[in-house]
PDB file of C-alpha atoms in Angstrom:
ATOM      1  CA  ASN A   1     -72.959  53.719 -26.126  1.00 67.00           C
ATOM      2  CA  GLU A   2     -71.128  56.394 -28.044  1.00 79.00           C
ATOM      3  CA  THR A   3     -69.610  55.572 -31.413  1.00 85.00           C
ATOM      4  CA  PHE A   4     -66.031  56.652 -32.076  1.00 86.00           C
ATOM      5  CA  TYR A   5     -64.417  56.981 -35.485  1.00 88.00           C
ATOM      6  CA  VAL A   6     -60.700  56.743 -36.126  1.00 88.00           C
ATOM      7  CA  VAL A   7     -59.827  58.089 -39.551  1.00 90.00           C
ATOM      8  CA  THR A   8     -56.403  57.811 -41.131  1.00 88.00           C
ATOM      9  CA  ILE A   9     -55.348  59.929 -44.047  1.00 91.00           C
ATOM     10  CA  ARG A  10     -52.302  59.876 -46.244  1.00 91.00           C
ATOM     11  CA  ASN A  11     -51.059  62.255 -48.889  1.00 92.00           C
ATOM     12  CA  PRO A  12     -53.399  61.481 -51.818  1.00 95.00           C
ATOM     13  CA  LEU A  13     -50.514  61.234 -54.269  1.00 94.00           C
ATOM     14  CA  ASP A  14     -48.773  58.640 -52.101  1.00 90.00           C
ATOM     15  CA  SER A  15     -52.026  56.690 -51.773  1.00 91.00           C
ATOM     16  CA  ILE A  16     -52.465  56.715 -55.550  1.00 94.00           C
ATOM     17  CA  ILE A  17     -48.846  55.600 -56.059  1.00 90.00           C
ATOM     18  CA  SER A  18     -49.333  52.789 -53.548  1.00 85.00           C
ATOM     19  CA  SER A  19     -52.443  51.587 -55.345  1.00 86.00           C
ATOM     20  CA  ALA A  20     -50.734  51.487 -58.737  1.00 89.00           C
ATOM     21  CA  THR A  21     -47.677  49.803 -57.222  1.00 82.00           C
ATOM     22  CA  ARG A  22     -49.939  47.078 -55.878  1.00 79.00           C
ATOM     23  CA  TYR A  23     -50.706  46.141 -59.488  1.00 82.00           C
ATOM     24  CA  ASP A  24     -47.129  46.706 -60.758  1.00 81.00           C
ATOM     25  CA  ILE A  25     -48.406  49.616 -62.854  1.00 89.00           C
ATOM     26  CA  LYS A  26     -46.310  52.668 -63.704  1.00 92.00           C
ATOM     27  CA  LEU A  27     -48.571  55.696 -63.610  1.00 95.00           C
ATOM     28  CA  ASN A  28     -48.720  57.804 -66.744  1.00 96.00           C
ATOM     29  CA  SER A  29     -51.029  60.331 -68.384  1.00 96.00           C
ATOM     30  CA  GLU A  30     -53.140  57.571 -69.927  1.00 97.00           C
ATOM     31  CA  ASN A  31     -53.898  55.532 -66.797  1.00 97.00           C
ATOM     32  CA  VAL A  32     -53.707  58.006 -63.912  1.00 97.00           C
ATOM     33  CA  ASP A  33     -57.450  58.816 -63.992  1.00 97.00           C
ATOM     34  CA  THR A  34     -58.223  55.196 -63.086  1.00 96.00           C
ATOM     35  CA  TYR A  35     -56.171  55.491 -59.896  1.00 96.00           C
ATOM     36  CA  ILE A  36     -57.475  58.943 -59.024  1.00 97.00           C
ATOM     37  CA  ASN A  37     -61.009  57.543 -59.224  1.00 96.00           C
ATOM     38  CA  GLU A  38     -60.059  54.467 -57.190  1.00 95.00           C
ATOM     39  CA  TYR A  39     -58.630  56.713 -54.458  1.00 95.00           C
ATOM     40  CA  LEU A  40     -61.731  58.905 -54.371  1.00 97.00           C
ATOM     41  CA  VAL A  41     -64.191  55.992 -54.404  1.00 95.00           C
ATOM     42  CA  HIS A  42     -62.311  54.083 -51.693  1.00 92.00           C
ATOM     43  CA  GLY A  43     -62.082  56.839 -49.112  1.00 92.00           C
ATOM     44  CA  GLY A  44     -61.048  60.149 -50.627  1.00 93.00           C
ATOM     45  CA  ASN A  45     -64.608  61.390 -51.096  1.00 93.00           C
ATOM     46  CA  ASP A  46     -65.522  60.189 -47.603  1.00 92.00           C
ATOM     47  CA  ILE A  47     -62.660  62.211 -46.117  1.00 91.00           C
ATOM     48  CA  LEU A  48     -64.015  65.332 -47.808  1.00 91.00           C
ATOM     49  CA  ASN A  49     -67.471  64.819 -46.320  1.00 90.00           C
ATOM     50  CA  LEU A  50     -66.482  64.190 -42.689  1.00 87.00           C
ATOM     51  CA  ASN A  51     -67.003  66.875 -40.069  1.00 84.00           C
ATOM     52  CA  PHE A  52     -63.738  66.774 -38.137  1.00 79.00           C
ATOM     53  CA  ASP A  53     -65.068  69.247 -35.579  1.00 80.00           C
ATOM     54  CA  LEU A  54     -67.060  66.454 -33.937  1.00 80.00           C
ATOM     55  CA  GLU A  55     -65.583  65.105 -30.713  1.00 84.00           C
ATOM     56  CA  ASN A  56     -66.098  61.464 -31.687  1.00 88.00           C
ATOM     57  CA  ILE A  57     -63.725  61.592 -34.701  1.00 91.00           C
ATOM     58  CA  LEU A  58     -59.977  61.158 -34.378  1.00 91.00           C
ATOM     59  CA  LEU A  59     -57.904  62.020 -37.441  1.00 91.00           C
ATOM     60  CA  LEU A  60     -54.488  60.371 -37.676  1.00 90.00           C
ATOM     61  CA  ARG A  61     -52.158  61.430 -40.472  1.00 89.00           C
ATOM     62  CA  TYR A  62     -50.070  58.607 -41.906  1.00 85.00           C
ATOM     63  CA  GLU A  63     -47.109  60.942 -42.232  1.00 84.00           C
ATOM     64  CA  ASP A  64     -47.212  61.640 -38.488  1.00 84.00           C
ATOM     65  CA  PHE A  65     -47.374  58.053 -37.309  1.00 77.00           C
ATOM     66  CA  ALA A  66     -44.861  56.881 -39.912  1.00 74.00           C
ATOM     67  CA  LYS A  67     -42.279  59.115 -38.220  1.00 74.00           C
ATOM     68  CA  ASN A  68     -43.356  58.585 -34.620  1.00 77.00           C
ATOM     69  CA  GLN A  69     -44.740  55.206 -33.618  1.00 72.00           C
ATOM     70  CA  GLU A  70     -45.904  56.404 -30.216  1.00 77.00           C
ATOM     71  CA  TYR A  71     -48.019  59.110 -31.868  1.00 83.00           C
ATOM     72  CA  ILE A  72     -50.696  56.631 -32.927  1.00 79.00           C
ATOM     73  CA  ALA A  73     -50.760  54.818 -29.572  1.00 78.00           C
ATOM     74  CA  THR A  74     -50.865  58.009 -27.508  1.00 83.00           C
ATOM     75  CA  ASN A  75     -53.618  59.512 -29.635  1.00 87.00           C
ATOM     76  CA  LEU A  76     -55.710  56.329 -29.604  1.00 83.00           C
ATOM     77  CA  ILE A  77     -55.301  55.871 -25.839  1.00 82.00           C
ATOM     78  CA  ASN A  78     -56.285  59.480 -25.154  1.00 86.00           C
ATOM     79  CA  PHE A  79     -59.155  59.514 -27.656  1.00 89.00           C
ATOM     80  CA  LEU A  80     -60.689  56.264 -26.443  1.00 83.00           C
ATOM     81  CA  GLY A  81     -60.042  57.035 -22.789  1.00 83.00           C
ATOM     82  CA  ILE A  82     -58.354  53.706 -22.131  1.00 77.00           C
ATOM     83  CA  SER A  83     -55.570  53.132 -19.661  1.00 73.00           C
ATOM     84  CA  TYR A  84     -51.987  53.156 -20.846  1.00 66.00           C
ATOM     85  CA  LYS A  85     -50.885  49.738 -21.973  1.00 64.00           C
ATOM     86  CA  ARG A  86     -47.155  49.104 -22.238  1.00 71.00           C
ATOM     87  CA  ARG A  87     -47.836  46.123 -24.521  1.00 71.00           C
ATOM     88  CA  LEU A  88     -49.677  48.344 -27.017  1.00 69.00           C
ATOM     89  CA  ILE A  89     -46.664  50.652 -27.268  1.00 69.00           C
ATOM     90  CA  SER A  90     -44.281  47.705 -27.773  1.00 74.00           C
ATOM     91  CA  ILE A  91     -46.448  46.291 -30.584  1.00 72.00           C
ATOM     92  CA  ILE A  92     -46.586  49.653 -32.301  1.00 71.00           C
ATOM     93  CA  LYS A  93     -42.816  50.055 -32.036  1.00 73.00           C
ATOM     94  CA  LYS A  94     -42.313  46.556 -33.464  1.00 75.00           C
ATOM     95  CA  PHE A  95     -44.388  47.431 -36.514  1.00 73.00           C
ATOM     96  CA  ASN A  96     -43.012  50.895 -37.209  1.00 72.00           C
ATOM     97  CA  ILE A  97     -42.421  51.908 -40.818  1.00 73.00           C
ATOM     98  CA  GLU A  98     -38.700  51.081 -40.757  1.00 77.00           C
ATOM     99  CA  ASN A  99     -39.315  47.588 -39.387  1.00 79.00           C
ATOM    100  CA  VAL A 100     -42.200  46.948 -41.775  1.00 79.00           C
ATOM    101  CA  SER A 101     -39.987  48.044 -44.662  1.00 79.00           C
ATOM    102  CA  LYS A 102     -37.301  45.563 -43.582  1.00 84.00           C
ATOM    103  CA  MET A 103     -39.867  42.765 -43.155  1.00 82.00           C
ATOM    104  CA  SER A 104     -41.366  43.481 -46.580  1.00 83.00           C
ATOM    105  CA  LYS A 105     -38.041  42.995 -48.392  1.00 85.00           C
ATOM    106  CA  LYS A 106     -38.399  39.215 -48.197  1.00 87.00           C
ATOM    107  CA  PHE A 107     -41.370  39.436 -50.586  1.00 84.00           C
ATOM    108  CA  ASP A 108     -40.822  40.112 -54.290  1.00 82.00           C
ATOM    109  CA  SER A 109     -44.217  41.615 -55.127  1.00 78.00           C
ATOM    110  CA  PHE A 110     -47.174  43.352 -53.561  1.00 72.00           C
ATOM    111  CA  ASN A 111     -49.176  40.127 -53.923  1.00 75.00           C
ATOM    112  CA  GLU A 112     -46.747  38.218 -51.697  1.00 80.00           C
ATOM    113  CA  TYR A 113     -47.420  38.836 -48.015  1.00 79.00           C
ATOM    114  CA  ASP A 114     -47.091  37.460 -44.518  1.00 81.00           C
ATOM    115  CA  LYS A 115     -50.386  35.746 -43.662  1.00 83.00           C
ATOM    116  CA  LYS A 116     -50.189  36.754 -39.996  1.00 82.00           C
ATOM    117  CA  THR A 117     -49.192  40.425 -40.272  1.00 76.00           C
ATOM    118  CA  HIS A 118     -50.305  41.139 -43.871  1.00 74.00           C
ATOM    119  CA  ILE A 119     -47.000  42.891 -44.515  1.00 78.00           C
ATOM    120  CA  HIS A 120     -46.484  42.749 -48.268  1.00 77.00           C
ATOM    121  CA  GLY A 121     -43.694  43.195 -50.768  1.00 76.00           C
ATOM    122  CA  ASN A 122     -43.183  46.332 -52.858  1.00 69.00           C
ATOM    123  CA  HIS A 123     -43.804  48.523 -49.825  1.00 63.00           C
ATOM    124  CA  ILE A 124     -43.371  52.194 -50.767  1.00 60.00           C
ATOM    125  CA  SER A 125     -43.401  53.394 -47.151  1.00 55.00           C
ATOM    126  CA  ALA A 126     -39.667  52.988 -46.791  1.00 43.00           C
ATOM    127  CA  THR A 127     -39.164  56.529 -48.076  1.00 45.00           C
ATOM    128  CA  LYS A 128     -40.590  58.049 -44.847  1.00 48.00           C
ATOM    129  CA  GLY A 129     -42.608  60.880 -46.207  1.00 49.00           C
ATOM    130  CA  SER A 130     -43.791  61.603 -49.657  1.00 57.00           C
ATOM    131  CA  SER A 131     -42.508  59.368 -52.432  1.00 65.00           C
ATOM    132  CA  VAL A 132     -44.154  61.470 -55.136  1.00 82.00           C
ATOM    133  CA  TYR A 133     -41.043  62.550 -57.035  1.00 77.00           C
ATOM    134  CA  LYS A 134     -39.481  59.110 -56.836  1.00 80.00           C
ATOM    135  CA  TYR A 135     -42.439  57.493 -58.625  1.00 82.00           C
ATOM    136  CA  LEU A 136     -44.079  60.185 -60.757  1.00 91.00           C
ATOM    137  CA  ASP A 137     -43.022  62.639 -63.417  1.00 92.00           C
ATOM    138  CA  LYS A 138     -44.237  66.248 -63.295  1.00 94.00           C
ATOM    139  CA  GLU A 139     -46.902  65.699 -65.958  1.00 96.00           C
ATOM    140  CA  VAL A 140     -48.603  62.966 -63.937  1.00 96.00           C
ATOM    141  CA  ILE A 141     -48.289  64.949 -60.704  1.00 95.00           C
ATOM    142  CA  ASN A 142     -49.989  67.907 -62.382  1.00 96.00           C
ATOM    143  CA  LEU A 143     -52.795  65.690 -63.707  1.00 97.00           C
ATOM    144  CA  ILE A 144     -53.452  64.345 -60.214  1.00 97.00           C
ATOM    145  CA  ILE A 145     -53.434  67.692 -58.411  1.00 96.00           C
ATOM    146  CA  LYS A 146     -55.676  69.254 -61.072  1.00 96.00           C
ATOM    147  CA  ASP A 147     -58.505  66.946 -59.964  1.00 97.00           C
ATOM    148  CA  LYS A 148     -60.795  69.215 -57.934  1.00 97.00           C
ATOM    149  CA  ASN A 149     -61.347  66.676 -55.138  1.00 97.00           C
ATOM    150  CA  ILE A 150     -57.671  65.776 -54.841  1.00 97.00           C
ATOM    151  CA  GLU A 151     -56.881  69.495 -54.736  1.00 97.00           C
ATOM    152  CA  ARG A 152     -59.455  69.982 -51.936  1.00 96.00           C
ATOM    153  CA  ILE A 153     -57.891  67.168 -49.880  1.00 95.00           C
ATOM    154  CA  ILE A 154     -54.388  68.550 -50.381  1.00 95.00           C
ATOM    155  CA  LEU A 155     -55.526  71.984 -49.246  1.00 94.00           C
ATOM    156  CA  LYS A 156     -57.784  70.799 -46.411  1.00 92.00           C
ATOM    157  CA  PHE A 157     -55.057  68.685 -44.828  1.00 92.00           C
ATOM    158  CA  ASP A 158     -52.152  70.979 -45.714  1.00 91.00           C
ATOM    159  CA  TYR A 159     -50.179  68.508 -47.825  1.00 91.00           C
ATOM    160  CA  LYS A 160     -47.107  69.828 -49.592  1.00 85.00           C
ATOM    161  CA  ILE A 161     -46.362  68.671 -53.118  1.00 79.00           C
TER     162      ILE A 161
END
């Protein structure tokens, strides 16, 4: 039995914004280090240490599947070698970023969520793409991208800031 790994990555700045938003925190120069560290401890450092040249690792970029719902299904089907399932595609289309954004509007905060789907309020994904400049000022952006590990992730995965 071969083990397969499916790894998703998102622009580190958007991940950090999402984390702070979850707690209703506005990022600033005094608290941003806490969220940089949280990002790195909860996956960022792992991303840096993975060998993506291995055949048993599939990397899916959030930005790609946020724009194209079939991207994730097609890549998973091909990677896992499973037969095409029309139902899988319909589920993925139902839960695309636009639909999730609409569904999340009925919740007032990140802590309110649908118990079946786990869609929550305060969903920043509605911006389709990076929300960096909507949520952060230049000082905070510069503090985040100065972190050597964040900088490595941005460069390794060709994120634009």
